[in-house]
XYZ file of C-alpha atoms in Angstrom:
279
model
C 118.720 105.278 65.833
C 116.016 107.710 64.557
C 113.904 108.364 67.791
C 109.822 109.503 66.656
C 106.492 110.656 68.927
C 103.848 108.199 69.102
C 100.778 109.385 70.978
C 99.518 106.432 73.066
C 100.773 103.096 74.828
C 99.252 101.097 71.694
C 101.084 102.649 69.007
C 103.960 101.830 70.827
C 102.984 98.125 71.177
C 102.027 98.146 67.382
C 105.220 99.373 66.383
C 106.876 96.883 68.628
C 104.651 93.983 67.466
C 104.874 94.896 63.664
C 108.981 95.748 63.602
C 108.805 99.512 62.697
C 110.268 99.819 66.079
C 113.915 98.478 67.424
C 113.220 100.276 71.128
C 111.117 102.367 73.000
C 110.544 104.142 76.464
C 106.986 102.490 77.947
C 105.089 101.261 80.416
C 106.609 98.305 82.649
C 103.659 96.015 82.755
C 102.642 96.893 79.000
C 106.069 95.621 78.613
C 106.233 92.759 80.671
C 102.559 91.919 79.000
C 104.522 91.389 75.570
C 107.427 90.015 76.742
C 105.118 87.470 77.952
C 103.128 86.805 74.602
C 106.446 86.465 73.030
C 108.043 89.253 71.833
C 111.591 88.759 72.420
C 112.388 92.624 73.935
C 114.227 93.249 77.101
C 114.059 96.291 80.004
C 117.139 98.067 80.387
C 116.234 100.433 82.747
C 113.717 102.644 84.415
C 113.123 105.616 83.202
C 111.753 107.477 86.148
C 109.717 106.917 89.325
C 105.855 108.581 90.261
C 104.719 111.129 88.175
C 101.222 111.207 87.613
C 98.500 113.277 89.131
C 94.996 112.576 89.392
C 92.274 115.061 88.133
C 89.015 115.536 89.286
C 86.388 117.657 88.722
C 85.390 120.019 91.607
C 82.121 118.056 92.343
C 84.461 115.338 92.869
C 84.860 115.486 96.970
C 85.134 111.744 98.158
C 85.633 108.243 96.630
C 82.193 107.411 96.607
C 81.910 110.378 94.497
C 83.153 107.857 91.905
C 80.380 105.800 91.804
C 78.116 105.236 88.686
C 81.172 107.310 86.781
C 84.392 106.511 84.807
C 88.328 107.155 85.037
C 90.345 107.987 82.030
C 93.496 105.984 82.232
C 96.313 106.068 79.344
C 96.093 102.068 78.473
C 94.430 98.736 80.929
C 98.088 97.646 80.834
C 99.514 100.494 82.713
C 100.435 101.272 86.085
C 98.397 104.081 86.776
C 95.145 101.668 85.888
C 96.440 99.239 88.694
C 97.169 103.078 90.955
C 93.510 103.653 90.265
C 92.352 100.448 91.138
C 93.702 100.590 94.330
C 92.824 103.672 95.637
C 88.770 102.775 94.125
C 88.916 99.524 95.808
C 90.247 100.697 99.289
C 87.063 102.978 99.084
C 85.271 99.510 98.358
C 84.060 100.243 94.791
C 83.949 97.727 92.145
C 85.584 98.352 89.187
C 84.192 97.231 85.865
C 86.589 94.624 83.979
C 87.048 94.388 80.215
C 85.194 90.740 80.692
C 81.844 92.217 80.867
C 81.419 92.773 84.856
C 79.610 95.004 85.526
C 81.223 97.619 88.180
C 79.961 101.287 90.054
C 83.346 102.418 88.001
C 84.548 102.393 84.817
C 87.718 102.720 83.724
C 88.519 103.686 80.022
C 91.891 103.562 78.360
C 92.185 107.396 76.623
C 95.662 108.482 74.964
C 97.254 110.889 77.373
C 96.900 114.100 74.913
C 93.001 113.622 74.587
C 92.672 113.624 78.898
C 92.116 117.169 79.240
C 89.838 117.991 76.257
C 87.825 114.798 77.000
C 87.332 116.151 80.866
C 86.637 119.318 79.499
C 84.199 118.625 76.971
C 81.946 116.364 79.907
C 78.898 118.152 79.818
C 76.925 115.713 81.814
C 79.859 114.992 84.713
C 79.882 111.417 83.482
C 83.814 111.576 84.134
C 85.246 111.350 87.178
C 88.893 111.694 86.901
C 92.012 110.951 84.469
C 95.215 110.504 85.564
C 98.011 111.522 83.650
C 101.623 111.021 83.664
C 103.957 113.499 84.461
C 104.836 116.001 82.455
C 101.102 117.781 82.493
C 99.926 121.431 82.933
C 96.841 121.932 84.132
C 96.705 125.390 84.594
C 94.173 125.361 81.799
C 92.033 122.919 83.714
C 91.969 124.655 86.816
C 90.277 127.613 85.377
C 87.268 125.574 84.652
C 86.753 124.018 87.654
C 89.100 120.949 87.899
C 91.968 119.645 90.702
C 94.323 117.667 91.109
C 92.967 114.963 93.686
C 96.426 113.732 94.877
C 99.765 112.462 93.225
C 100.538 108.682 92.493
C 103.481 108.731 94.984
C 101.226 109.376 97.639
C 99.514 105.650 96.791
C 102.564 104.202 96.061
C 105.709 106.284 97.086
C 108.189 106.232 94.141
C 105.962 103.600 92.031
C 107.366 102.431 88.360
C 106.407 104.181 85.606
C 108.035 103.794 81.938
C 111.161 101.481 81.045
C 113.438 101.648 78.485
C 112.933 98.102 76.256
C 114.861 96.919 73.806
C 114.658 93.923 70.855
C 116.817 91.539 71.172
C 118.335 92.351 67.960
C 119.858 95.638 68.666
C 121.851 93.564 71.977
C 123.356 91.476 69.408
C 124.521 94.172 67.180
C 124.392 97.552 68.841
C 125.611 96.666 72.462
C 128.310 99.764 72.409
C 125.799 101.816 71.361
C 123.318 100.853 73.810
C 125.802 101.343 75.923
C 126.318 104.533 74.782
C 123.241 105.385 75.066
C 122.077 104.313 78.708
C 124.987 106.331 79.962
C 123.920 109.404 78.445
C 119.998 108.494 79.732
C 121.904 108.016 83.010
C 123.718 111.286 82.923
C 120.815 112.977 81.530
C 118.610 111.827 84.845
C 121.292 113.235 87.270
C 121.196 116.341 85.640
C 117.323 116.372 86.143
C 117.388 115.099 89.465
C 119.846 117.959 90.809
C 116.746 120.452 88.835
C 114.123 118.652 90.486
C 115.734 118.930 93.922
C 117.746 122.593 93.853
C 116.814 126.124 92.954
C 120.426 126.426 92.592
C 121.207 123.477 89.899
C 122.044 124.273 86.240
C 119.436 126.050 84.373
C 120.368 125.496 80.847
C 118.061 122.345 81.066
C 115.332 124.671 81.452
C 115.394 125.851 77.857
C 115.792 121.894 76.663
C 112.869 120.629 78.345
C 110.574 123.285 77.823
C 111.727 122.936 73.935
C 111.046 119.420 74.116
C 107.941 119.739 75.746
C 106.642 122.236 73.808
C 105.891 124.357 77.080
C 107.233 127.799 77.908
C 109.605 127.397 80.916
C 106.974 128.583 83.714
C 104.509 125.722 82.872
C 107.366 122.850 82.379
C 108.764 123.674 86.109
C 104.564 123.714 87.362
C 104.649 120.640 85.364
C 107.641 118.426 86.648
C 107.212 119.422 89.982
C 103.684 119.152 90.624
C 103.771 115.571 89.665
C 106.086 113.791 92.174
C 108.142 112.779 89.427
C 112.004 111.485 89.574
C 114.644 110.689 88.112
C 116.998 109.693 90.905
C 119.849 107.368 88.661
C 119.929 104.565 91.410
C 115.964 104.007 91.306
C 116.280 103.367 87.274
C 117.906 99.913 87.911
C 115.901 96.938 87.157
C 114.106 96.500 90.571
C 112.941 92.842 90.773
C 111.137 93.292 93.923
C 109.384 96.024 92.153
C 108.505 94.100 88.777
C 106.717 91.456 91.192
C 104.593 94.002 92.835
C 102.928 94.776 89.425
C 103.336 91.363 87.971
C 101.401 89.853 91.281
C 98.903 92.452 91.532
C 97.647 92.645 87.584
C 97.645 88.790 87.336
C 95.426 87.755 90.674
C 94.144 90.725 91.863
C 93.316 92.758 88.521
C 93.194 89.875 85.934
C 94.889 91.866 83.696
C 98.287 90.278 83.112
C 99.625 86.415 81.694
C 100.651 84.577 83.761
C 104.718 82.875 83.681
C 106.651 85.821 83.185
C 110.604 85.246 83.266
C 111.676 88.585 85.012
C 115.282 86.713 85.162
C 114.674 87.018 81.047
C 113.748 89.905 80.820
C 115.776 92.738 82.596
C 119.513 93.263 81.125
C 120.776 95.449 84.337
C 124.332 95.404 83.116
C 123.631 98.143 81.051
C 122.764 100.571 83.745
C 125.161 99.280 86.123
C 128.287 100.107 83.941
C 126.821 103.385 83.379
C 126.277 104.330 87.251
C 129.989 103.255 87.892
C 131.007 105.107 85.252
C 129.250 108.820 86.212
């Protein structure tokens, strides 16, 4: 496997779609969404729980603050659109739907990268919030005015985030090697877990995820543990009570999401399983 960047949720269903990719780590109801049209790809795992933060400006006080504004989300198939929908309509605000209703909010789908410089660039305060997946600095942000309004765990306390999908091709002929593989995503999350969770834990990941982050060591730690995230290796197994939650909600309550998903299809658990008994 040659692993590759891609810089939003619909490269990564392009590549999917068009074959250029075998698997990839992203969002569960993107995922289910495809599954659903047809692609034949399967979740082998969670690969973490929480982790996003949500920005606001520093006019940005209340939820009615919201109103007549927008909210930059990474994709309309993505968890943190259905966090955000939530927490707006608990503050009864109607959220603007990609049928043409109109809403007091709008939500637009903005790759994750182009957030910050978006928010900063709002001259006229027509934004009022993104919210980003974990990892994010904004240290940058902060100087100019911005805060983070809460973190997704505290709307949904360790929520989904991204999976780990595969096509069906690679559990034909690569199963050792997937195999192979989840254990060392397994082993890799215990190691972050015991980081996230002890000042005294092994420190040579430091240097690994700063490098991979492209962040100097200082910002990665602000960055992990700001956002809630975790990687705790039992929450990564294929959660079925979990996958219903978002299934349910972006079908009736969002309109988002087909309808006759076959979760009993689509998760391969075994994977993960073998790999927990084995660590």
């Amino acid at each position: 496997m040659i692993p590759f960047t891609m810089r939003s949720w619909k490269q990564v269903e392009k590549g999917f779609s068009s074959g250029d990719i075998n698997a990839a780590f992203m969002d569960i109801s993107q995922a289910m969404y495809l599954f659903d049209k047809g692609l034949a790809i399967s979740m082998l795992m969670f690969t973490h729980r929480a982790g996003s933060r949500v920005i606001v400006p520093e006019q940005i006080q209340k939820l009615s603050d919201f109103k007549g504004k927008s909210v930059l989300i990474p994709h309309r198939l993505s968890v943190q659109h259905m966090l955000m929908h939530r927490l707006l309509s608990a503050g009864k605000l109607k959220i603007a739907d990609s049928g043409g209703a109109k809403g007091s909010v709008e939500m637009e789908s903005v790759p994750c990268p182009l957030m910050p410089e978006m928010a900063n660039a709002d001259l006229d305060g027509d934004i009022a919030a993104f919210i980003c997946p974990a990892p994010f600095d904004g240290s940058d942000l902060k100087k100019r005015g911005f805060r983070p309004l809460l973190v997704s765990r505290d709307l949904w306390h360790d929520h989904p985030g991204s999976v780990f999908v595969v096509h069906h091709d690679l559990l034909e002929t690569k199963v050792e090697n997937l195999g192979l593989l989840v254990n060392c995503l397994i082993d890799s999350a215990h190691q972050l877990d015991l980081y996230m969770s002890s000042d005294t834990a092994e420190k040579g990941i430091e240097s690994i995820a700063s490098s991979f982050l492209g962040l100097s060591v200082d910002r990665m730690q602000r960055a992990l543990k700001a956002s809630g995230i975790t990687y705790r290796p039992k929450l990564l197994v294929p959660d079925m009570d979990i996958l219903n939650i978002v299934l349910d909600y972006m079908r009736t309550t969002m309109a988002v999401m087909l309808t006759g998903t076959d979760l009993d299809s689509f998760i391969r658990p075994e994977f993960i399983r073998t790999a927990l008994s084995e660590n």
